[in-house]
Every structure is written in C-alpha cells, then in structure tokens.
C-alpha cells in the first residue's frame, strides 16, 4: 500500500507507507472484532505534516466493537519520547482508529473529539480511520 496523501486548504499531510502498512496489519488481525487506535507522530511546519510513526493500543485503553477510547498513558509517553528524541522538532500530528465497516466515515463522536483536539493543540492535525478495506483521512485546521 502506498503513502497516504491528504490536503485541506494550504495544508497537506503525508502518512508514510511504513506506518500505513503497520496499522493495516494490526487492523486486519483484529478483523473487525474491536476498534483499535493510537496517535500519529511525525513532523510539521506551517503548511505540511509528515507522519513517520504511530502508537498502538495499550493496556489502559478502552476498546469495544463500536468504540475506541484512547486512555492509556502509553500514547502520551510515546509522544513525549518522540519529541525528546527529535530535540523538539518532532510532534504529535494526529490520531488514527479503526472502524468495523468497509468504507469508514467519522461518527459524530469522532467529529467532536477531533474538533476538541484541534482546539487544544491550535495546530492542524490529521485524522485517519481504517476500515476493513477503505481508509478515510482528513486534516482539521484550528
Ligand atoms: Zn470512529
């Protein structure tokens, strides 16, 4: 599977192929039994986002067939380590989760959660939903 490219206004985002492949493999392994998700980590400047890493569910997350609630401290820890490793150039740039449907669309809960995160960071973030076959991706601007 190729890298994922998405654009919103002047901002573009690229999710590296390696990240897509890692997530796709995990989503396929769950085969729709429960939703999973995590953070997208990478780099950003004023007009572009590049995703080069991601986090996967940890023991503190709440996961069911129709909902993934990212509560595990492991995600924030990974983001902090990434930031430190890149000497402040790396950043948390978005979030992913899975849906047990072929062509995923965001729920109203997803939309509310995404909006809250963008208001919190005051930076563009990229959100990706992996369905059983298709993928939904969007950049939200503050
Ligand atoms: Zn969702």
PDB file of C-alpha atoms in Angstrom, residues 7 16 28 47 50 58 72 79 101 115-116:
ATOM      1  CA  UNK A   7      -4.898  18.113   1.724  1.00  0.00           C
ATOM      2  CA  UNK A  16       4.426   7.202   5.336  1.00  0.00           C
ATOM      3  CA  UNK A  28      -6.572  -6.862   9.627  1.00  0.00           C
ATOM      4  CA  UNK A  47       1.925  24.033   5.549  1.00  0.00           C
ATOM      5  CA  UNK A  50       4.526  14.165   7.753  1.00  0.00           C
ATOM      6  CA  UNK A  58      -2.026  -0.075  25.402  1.00  0.00           C
ATOM      7  CA  UNK A  72      -3.696   4.608  28.110  1.00  0.00           C
ATOM      8  CA  UNK A  79       4.713  11.232  22.050  1.00  0.00           C
ATOM      9  CA  UNK A 101     -17.016  -1.206   8.180  1.00  0.00           C
ATOM     10  CA  UNK A 115     -12.530  19.260  16.993  1.00  0.00           C
ATOM     11  CA  UNK A 116     -11.635  19.260  20.701  1.00  0.00           C
TER      12      UNK A 116
END
